[in-house]
Amino acid sequence: MGLYTDIRQSLVSVSKNPDKSICGEFNFASDLEMFRGHFPGNPILPGIAQIEMVKCLVEMVLEKKLTLREIQKTKFSHMIQPETPVSVTITLPPPMEAPRKNPDIQVKAGVRIPGSPAGKINMTLS
């Protein structure tokens, strides 16, 4: 299995909040390939997996494939171990009615584990 498949299979739920944010809940099994080399004896969720979690959620909500254009900011403030519930809250720009010249989507995301923020990710998708 690949990273994207592991993320999709680890997704527990997706919801849209009244404030137009998106919330995804994940739980990653300890036997996933991404934990084997990251790190032996002390597995943690790789940062690239957290970035892909955000991209995956946006794609699901917008119902289209997107390309990662730029990562403006990442801050991983807590290690996430397998079997730990992970919550991702995403803020998207308001929808625009008229066609845009620039199809880029600015995404801001917060990653949490129970009782603690675990990261922030700001990126551009198109």
Coordinates of N, CA, C and O in Angstrom, one line a residue:
M1 N 0.8 -1.2 0.0 CA 0.0 0.0 0.0 C 0.9 1.3 0.0 O 2.0 1.2 0.5
G2 N 0.3 2.3 -0.5 CA 1.1 3.6 -0.5 C 0.6 4.5 0.5 O -0.4 4.2 1.2
L3 N 1.2 5.6 0.7 CA 0.9 6.6 1.7 C -0.5 7.1 1.5 O -1.3 7.2 2.5
Y4 N -0.9 7.5 0.3 CA -2.3 8.0 0.1 C -3.3 6.9 0.5 O -4.3 7.3 1.2
T5 N -3.1 5.7 0.2 CA -4.1 4.6 0.5 C -4.1 4.4 2.0 O -5.2 4.3 2.6
D6 N -3.0 4.5 2.7 CA -2.9 4.3 4.2 C -3.7 5.5 4.8 O -4.4 5.3 5.8
I7 N -3.6 6.7 4.3 CA -4.3 7.8 4.9 C -5.8 7.7 4.7 O -6.5 7.9 5.6
R8 N -6.2 7.3 3.5 CA -7.6 7.1 3.2 C -8.2 6.0 4.1 O -9.3 6.2 4.6
Q9 N -7.5 5.0 4.3 CA -8.0 3.9 5.1 C -8.0 4.2 6.6 O -8.7 3.6 7.4
S10 N -7.2 5.2 7.0 CA -7.1 5.6 8.4 C -8.1 6.7 8.7 O -8.2 7.0 9.9
L11 N -8.8 7.2 7.7 CA -9.8 8.2 8.0 C -11.0 7.6 8.6 O -11.6 6.7 8.1
V12 N -11.4 8.2 9.8 CA -12.5 7.7 10.5 C -13.8 8.5 10.2 O -14.9 7.9 10.0
S13 N -13.6 9.8 10.1 CA -14.8 10.7 9.7 C -14.4 12.0 9.2 O -13.3 12.4 9.4
V14 N -15.3 12.6 8.4 CA -15.1 13.9 7.9 C -16.4 14.7 8.1 O -17.5 14.2 7.9
S15 N -16.2 16.0 8.6 CA -17.4 16.8 8.8 C -17.1 18.2 8.4 O -16.0 18.7 8.4
K16 N -18.2 18.9 8.0 CA -18.1 20.4 7.7 C -18.7 21.1 8.8 O -19.8 20.8 9.3
N17 N -18.0 22.1 9.4 CA -18.5 22.8 10.5 C -19.3 24.0 10.1 O -19.1 24.5 8.9
P18 N -20.2 24.6 10.9 CA -20.9 25.8 10.6 C -20.1 27.0 10.2 O -20.5 27.8 9.4
D19 N -18.8 27.0 10.7 CA -17.9 28.1 10.3 C -17.2 27.9 9.0 O -16.3 28.6 8.6
K20 N -17.7 26.8 8.2 CA -17.1 26.5 6.9 C -15.8 25.7 7.0 O -15.2 25.5 6.0
S21 N -15.3 25.4 8.2 CA -14.1 24.7 8.3 C -14.4 23.2 8.1 O -15.6 22.8 8.2
I22 N -13.4 22.4 7.9 CA -13.5 21.0 7.6 C -12.8 20.3 8.8 O -11.7 20.7 9.2
C23 N -13.3 19.2 9.3 CA -12.7 18.5 10.3 C -12.6 17.0 9.9 O -13.6 16.4 9.5
G24 N -11.4 16.4 10.0 CA -11.2 15.0 9.7 C -10.6 14.3 10.9 O -9.7 14.9 11.6
E25 N -11.1 13.2 11.2 CA -10.6 12.3 12.3 C -9.9 11.1 11.7 O -10.5 10.4 10.8
F26 N -8.7 10.8 12.2 CA -7.9 9.7 11.7 C -7.4 8.9 12.9 O -7.3 9.4 14.0
N27 N -7.2 7.6 12.5 CA -6.5 6.7 13.5 C -5.6 5.8 12.7 O -6.2 5.0 11.9
F28 N -4.3 5.9 12.9 CA -3.4 5.1 12.1 C -2.9 3.8 12.8 O -2.4 3.9 13.9
A29 N -3.2 2.7 12.2 CA -2.8 1.4 12.7 C -1.3 1.3 12.8 O -0.6 1.8 11.9
S30 N -0.8 0.6 13.8 CA 0.7 0.5 14.0 C 1.4 -0.3 12.9 O 2.6 -0.2 12.8
D31 N 0.7 -1.1 12.2 CA 1.3 -2.0 11.2 C 1.4 -1.3 9.8 O 1.9 -2.0 8.8
L32 N 1.1 -0.1 9.7 CA 1.3 0.6 8.4 C 2.7 0.8 8.0 O 3.6 1.0 8.8
E33 N 3.0 0.7 6.7 CA 4.3 0.8 6.1 C 5.1 2.0 6.6 O 6.3 2.0 6.9
M34 N 4.4 3.2 6.7 CA 5.1 4.4 7.0 C 5.7 4.4 8.4 O 6.6 5.2 8.6
F35 N 5.3 3.5 9.3 CA 5.9 3.5 10.6 C 7.1 2.6 10.7 O 7.9 2.7 11.6
R36 N 7.3 1.8 9.7 CA 8.4 0.8 9.7 C 9.8 1.5 9.8 O 10.7 1.0 10.5
G37 N 10.0 2.5 9.0 CA 11.3 3.2 9.0 C 11.3 4.5 9.7 O 12.3 5.2 9.7
H38 N 10.2 4.8 10.4 CA 10.1 6.2 10.9 C 9.5 6.1 12.4 O 8.4 6.5 12.6
F39 N 10.2 5.7 13.3 CA 11.5 5.3 13.5 C 11.5 3.9 14.1 O 10.7 3.7 15.0
P40 N 12.4 3.0 13.8 CA 12.4 1.7 14.4 C 12.5 1.8 15.9 O 13.3 2.5 16.5
G41 N 11.6 1.1 16.6 CA 11.6 1.1 18.0 C 10.8 2.3 18.7 O 10.4 2.2 19.8
N42 N 10.5 3.3 17.9 CA 9.8 4.5 18.4 C 9.0 5.1 17.2 O 9.4 6.2 16.7
P43 N 8.0 4.4 16.7 CA 7.3 4.9 15.5 C 6.6 6.2 15.7 O 5.9 6.3 16.7
I44 N 6.7 7.1 14.8 CA 5.9 8.3 14.8 C 5.4 8.6 13.4 O 6.0 8.2 12.4
L45 N 4.3 9.3 13.3 CA 3.7 9.7 12.1 C 4.6 10.7 11.4 O 4.9 11.8 11.9
P46 N 5.0 10.4 10.1 CA 5.9 11.3 9.4 C 5.2 12.6 9.1 O 4.0 12.7 8.9
G47 N 6.0 13.7 9.0 CA 5.4 15.0 8.6 C 4.7 15.0 7.3 O 3.7 15.6 7.1
I48 N 5.3 14.3 6.3 CA 4.7 14.2 5.0 C 3.3 13.6 5.0 O 2.5 13.9 4.3
A49 N 3.1 12.6 5.9 CA 1.8 12.0 6.1 C 0.8 13.1 6.6 O -0.4 13.1 6.2
Q50 N 1.2 13.9 7.5 CA 0.4 15.0 8.0 C 0.0 16.0 6.9 O -1.2 16.4 6.8
I51 N 0.9 16.3 6.0 CA 0.7 17.2 4.9 C -0.3 16.5 3.9 O -1.3 17.1 3.5
E52 N -0.1 15.2 3.7 CA -1.0 14.5 2.8 C -2.4 14.3 3.4 O -3.4 14.3 2.7
M53 N -2.5 14.2 4.7 CA -3.8 14.2 5.4 C -4.6 15.4 5.0 O -5.8 15.3 4.7
V54 N -4.0 16.6 5.1 CA -4.7 17.8 4.8 C -5.1 17.8 3.3 O -6.3 18.1 3.0
K55 N -4.2 17.5 2.4 CA -4.5 17.5 1.0 C -5.7 16.5 0.7 O -6.6 16.8 -0.1
C56 N -5.6 15.3 1.3 CA -6.7 14.3 1.1 C -8.0 14.8 1.5 O -9.0 14.7 0.8
L57 N -8.1 15.5 2.6 CA -9.4 16.0 3.1 C -9.9 17.1 2.2 O -11.1 17.1 1.9
V58 N -9.1 18.0 1.7 CA -9.5 19.0 0.8 C -10.0 18.4 -0.5 O -11.1 18.8 -1.0
E59 N -9.3 17.4 -1.0 CA -9.8 16.7 -2.2 C -11.1 16.1 -2.0 O -12.0 16.2 -2.9
M60 N -11.3 15.5 -0.9 CA -12.6 14.8 -0.6 C -13.8 15.9 -0.6 O -14.8 15.6 -1.2
V61 N -13.5 17.0 0.1 CA -14.6 18.0 0.2 C -14.9 18.7 -1.1 O -16.0 18.9 -1.5
L62 N -13.8 19.0 -1.9 CA -14.0 19.7 -3.2 C -14.3 18.7 -4.3 O -14.6 19.1 -5.4
E63 N -14.2 17.4 -4.0 CA -14.4 16.3 -5.0 C -13.6 16.5 -6.3 O -14.1 16.4 -7.4
K64 N -12.3 16.7 -6.1 CA -11.4 16.8 -7.2 C -10.0 16.6 -6.8 O -9.6 16.8 -5.6
K65 N -9.1 16.0 -7.7 CA -7.7 15.8 -7.4 C -7.0 17.2 -7.4 O -7.3 18.1 -8.2
L66 N -6.1 17.4 -6.5 CA -5.4 18.6 -6.4 C -3.9 18.4 -6.4 O -3.4 17.3 -6.1
T67 N -3.1 19.4 -6.7 CA -1.6 19.3 -6.7 C -1.1 20.2 -5.6 O -1.6 21.4 -5.5
L68 N -0.2 19.7 -4.9 CA 0.5 20.6 -3.9 C 1.4 21.5 -4.6 O 2.3 21.1 -5.3
R69 N 1.2 22.8 -4.4 CA 2.0 23.8 -5.1 C 3.1 24.4 -4.2 O 4.2 24.6 -4.6
E70 N 2.8 24.6 -3.0 CA 3.7 25.3 -2.0 C 3.3 25.0 -0.6 O 2.1 25.0 -0.3
I71 N 4.3 24.8 0.2 CA 4.1 24.8 1.7 C 4.7 26.0 2.2 O 5.9 26.2 2.2
Q72 N 3.8 26.9 2.8 CA 4.3 28.2 3.3 C 4.8 28.0 4.7 O 5.8 28.7 5.1
K73 N 4.2 27.1 5.5 CA 4.6 26.9 6.9 C 4.2 25.6 7.4 O 3.1 25.1 7.1
T74 N 5.1 24.9 8.1 CA 4.8 23.7 8.8 C 5.4 23.8 10.2 O 6.5 24.4 10.4
K75 N 4.7 23.4 11.2 CA 5.2 23.3 12.5 C 4.7 22.1 13.2 O 3.5 22.0 13.4
F76 N 5.5 21.1 13.4 CA 5.1 19.9 14.1 C 5.6 20.0 15.5 O 6.7 20.0 15.9
S77 N 4.6 20.2 16.4 CA 4.9 20.5 17.8 C 4.7 19.3 18.8 O 5.0 19.4 20.0
H78 N 4.3 18.1 18.3 CA 4.1 17.0 19.1 C 4.2 15.7 18.2 O 3.7 15.7 17.2
M79 N 5.0 14.8 18.7 CA 5.1 13.5 18.0 C 3.8 12.7 18.1 O 3.1 12.7 19.1
I80 N 3.4 12.1 17.0 CA 2.1 11.4 16.9 C 2.5 9.9 16.7 O 3.1 9.5 15.7
Q81 N 2.1 9.1 17.7 CA 2.4 7.7 17.6 C 1.2 6.9 17.0 O 0.1 7.4 17.0
P82 N 1.5 5.7 16.5 CA 0.4 4.9 16.0 C -0.7 4.7 17.0 O -0.4 4.7 18.2
E83 N -1.9 4.5 16.5 CA -3.1 4.2 17.3 C -3.6 5.4 18.1 O -4.5 5.3 19.0
T84 N -3.0 6.6 17.9 CA -3.4 7.8 18.6 C -4.4 8.5 17.7 O -4.2 8.7 16.5
P85 N -5.6 8.9 18.2 CA -6.6 9.6 17.4 C -6.0 11.0 17.0 O -5.4 11.7 17.8
V86 N -6.2 11.3 15.7 CA -5.6 12.6 15.2 C -6.8 13.3 14.6 O -7.6 12.8 13.8
S87 N -6.9 14.6 14.9 CA -7.9 15.5 14.4 C -7.3 16.6 13.6 O -6.3 17.2 14.0
V88 N -7.8 16.8 12.4 CA -7.3 17.8 11.5 C -8.4 18.8 11.2 O -9.5 18.4 10.7
T89 N -8.2 20.1 11.5 CA -9.2 21.1 11.2 C -8.6 22.0 10.1 O -7.5 22.5 10.2
I90 N -9.4 22.2 9.0 CA -8.9 22.9 7.8 C -9.8 24.1 7.6 O -11.0 24.0 7.6
T91 N -9.1 25.3 7.3 CA -9.8 26.5 6.9 C -9.5 26.7 5.5 O -8.3 26.8 5.1
L92 N -10.5 26.9 4.7 CA -10.4 27.2 3.2 C -10.9 28.6 3.0 O -11.7 29.1 3.7
P93 N -10.4 29.3 1.9 CA -10.9 30.6 1.6 C -12.4 30.5 1.2 O -12.8 29.4 0.8
P94 N -13.1 31.6 1.3 CA -14.5 31.5 0.9 C -14.6 31.2 -0.6 O -13.7 31.6 -1.4
P95 N -15.7 30.5 -1.0 CA -15.8 30.2 -2.5 C -16.0 31.5 -3.2 O -16.6 32.4 -2.8
M96 N -15.5 31.5 -4.4 CA -15.7 32.6 -5.3 C -16.7 32.2 -6.4 O -16.5 31.1 -7.0
E97 N -17.6 33.1 -6.7 CA -18.6 32.8 -7.7 C -18.1 32.8 -9.1 O -18.4 32.0 -9.9
A98 N -17.3 33.9 -9.4 CA -16.8 34.0 -10.7 C -15.6 33.2 -10.9 O -14.9 32.9 -10.0
P99 N -15.3 32.8 -12.2 CA -14.1 32.0 -12.4 C -12.9 32.9 -12.1 O -12.8 34.1 -12.3
R100 N -11.9 32.2 -11.5 CA -10.7 32.9 -11.1 C -9.5 32.7 -12.0 O -9.4 31.6 -12.6
K101 N -8.7 33.7 -12.2 CA -7.5 33.5 -13.0 C -6.5 32.6 -12.4 O -5.9 31.8 -13.0
N102 N -6.4 32.7 -11.1 CA -5.5 31.9 -10.3 C -6.3 30.8 -9.6 O -7.0 31.1 -8.7
P103 N -6.2 29.5 -10.0 CA -6.9 28.5 -9.4 C -6.4 28.0 -8.1 O -6.9 27.0 -7.5
D104 N -5.4 28.6 -7.5 CA -4.7 28.2 -6.3 C -5.7 28.3 -5.1 O -6.5 29.3 -5.0
I105 N -5.6 27.4 -4.2 CA -6.4 27.4 -3.0 C -5.5 27.5 -1.8 O -4.6 26.6 -1.6
Q106 N -5.6 28.5 -1.0 CA -4.8 28.6 0.2 C -5.5 27.9 1.4 O -6.6 28.1 1.7
V107 N -4.7 27.0 2.0 CA -5.2 26.1 3.0 C -4.5 26.3 4.3 O -3.2 26.4 4.3
K108 N -5.2 26.5 5.4 CA -4.6 26.5 6.7 C -5.2 25.4 7.5 O -6.4 25.1 7.5
A109 N -4.3 24.6 8.2 CA -4.7 23.4 8.9 C -4.1 23.3 10.3 O -2.9 23.7 10.4
G110 N -4.8 22.8 11.2 CA -4.3 22.5 12.5 C -4.5 21.0 12.8 O -5.5 20.4 12.5
V111 N -3.4 20.4 13.4 CA -3.4 19.0 13.7 C -3.4 18.9 15.2 O -2.6 19.6 15.9
R112 N -4.3 18.0 15.7 CA -4.4 17.9 17.2 C -4.4 16.4 17.5 O -4.9 15.6 16.8
I113 N -3.9 16.1 18.7 CA -4.1 14.8 19.3 C -4.8 15.0 20.6 O -4.9 16.2 21.0
P114 N -5.4 14.0 21.3 CA -6.1 14.3 22.5 C -5.3 15.1 23.5 O -4.2 14.8 23.9
G115 N -5.8 16.3 23.9 CA -5.2 17.1 24.9 C -4.1 18.0 24.4 O -3.5 18.7 25.3
S116 N -3.8 18.0 23.1 CA -2.6 18.8 22.7 C -2.6 19.1 21.2 O -2.9 18.3 20.4
P117 N -2.2 20.4 20.9 CA -2.0 20.7 19.5 C -0.8 19.9 19.0 O 0.2 19.7 19.8
A118 N -0.8 19.4 17.8 CA 0.4 18.6 17.3 C 1.0 19.2 16.1 O 2.1 18.9 15.7
G119 N 0.4 20.2 15.4 CA 1.0 20.9 14.3 C 0.1 21.9 13.6 O -1.1 22.0 13.8
K120 N 0.8 22.7 12.8 CA 0.1 23.7 11.9 C 0.7 23.5 10.5 O 1.9 23.4 10.4
I121 N -0.1 23.6 9.5 CA 0.3 23.5 8.1 C -0.4 24.6 7.3 O -1.7 24.6 7.3
N122 N 0.3 25.4 6.6 CA -0.2 26.3 5.6 C 0.3 26.0 4.3 O 1.6 25.9 4.1
M123 N -0.6 25.7 3.3 CA -0.1 25.3 2.0 C -1.0 25.9 0.9 O -2.1 26.3 1.2
T124 N -0.5 25.7 -0.3 CA -1.2 26.1 -1.5 C -1.4 24.9 -2.4 O -0.5 24.2 -2.7
L125 N -2.7 24.7 -2.7 CA -3.1 23.6 -3.6 C -3.7 24.2 -4.9 O -4.2 25.3 -4.9
S126 N -3.6 23.4 -5.9 CA -4.3 23.8 -7.2 C -4.8 22.6 -7.9 O -4.4 21.5 -7.7

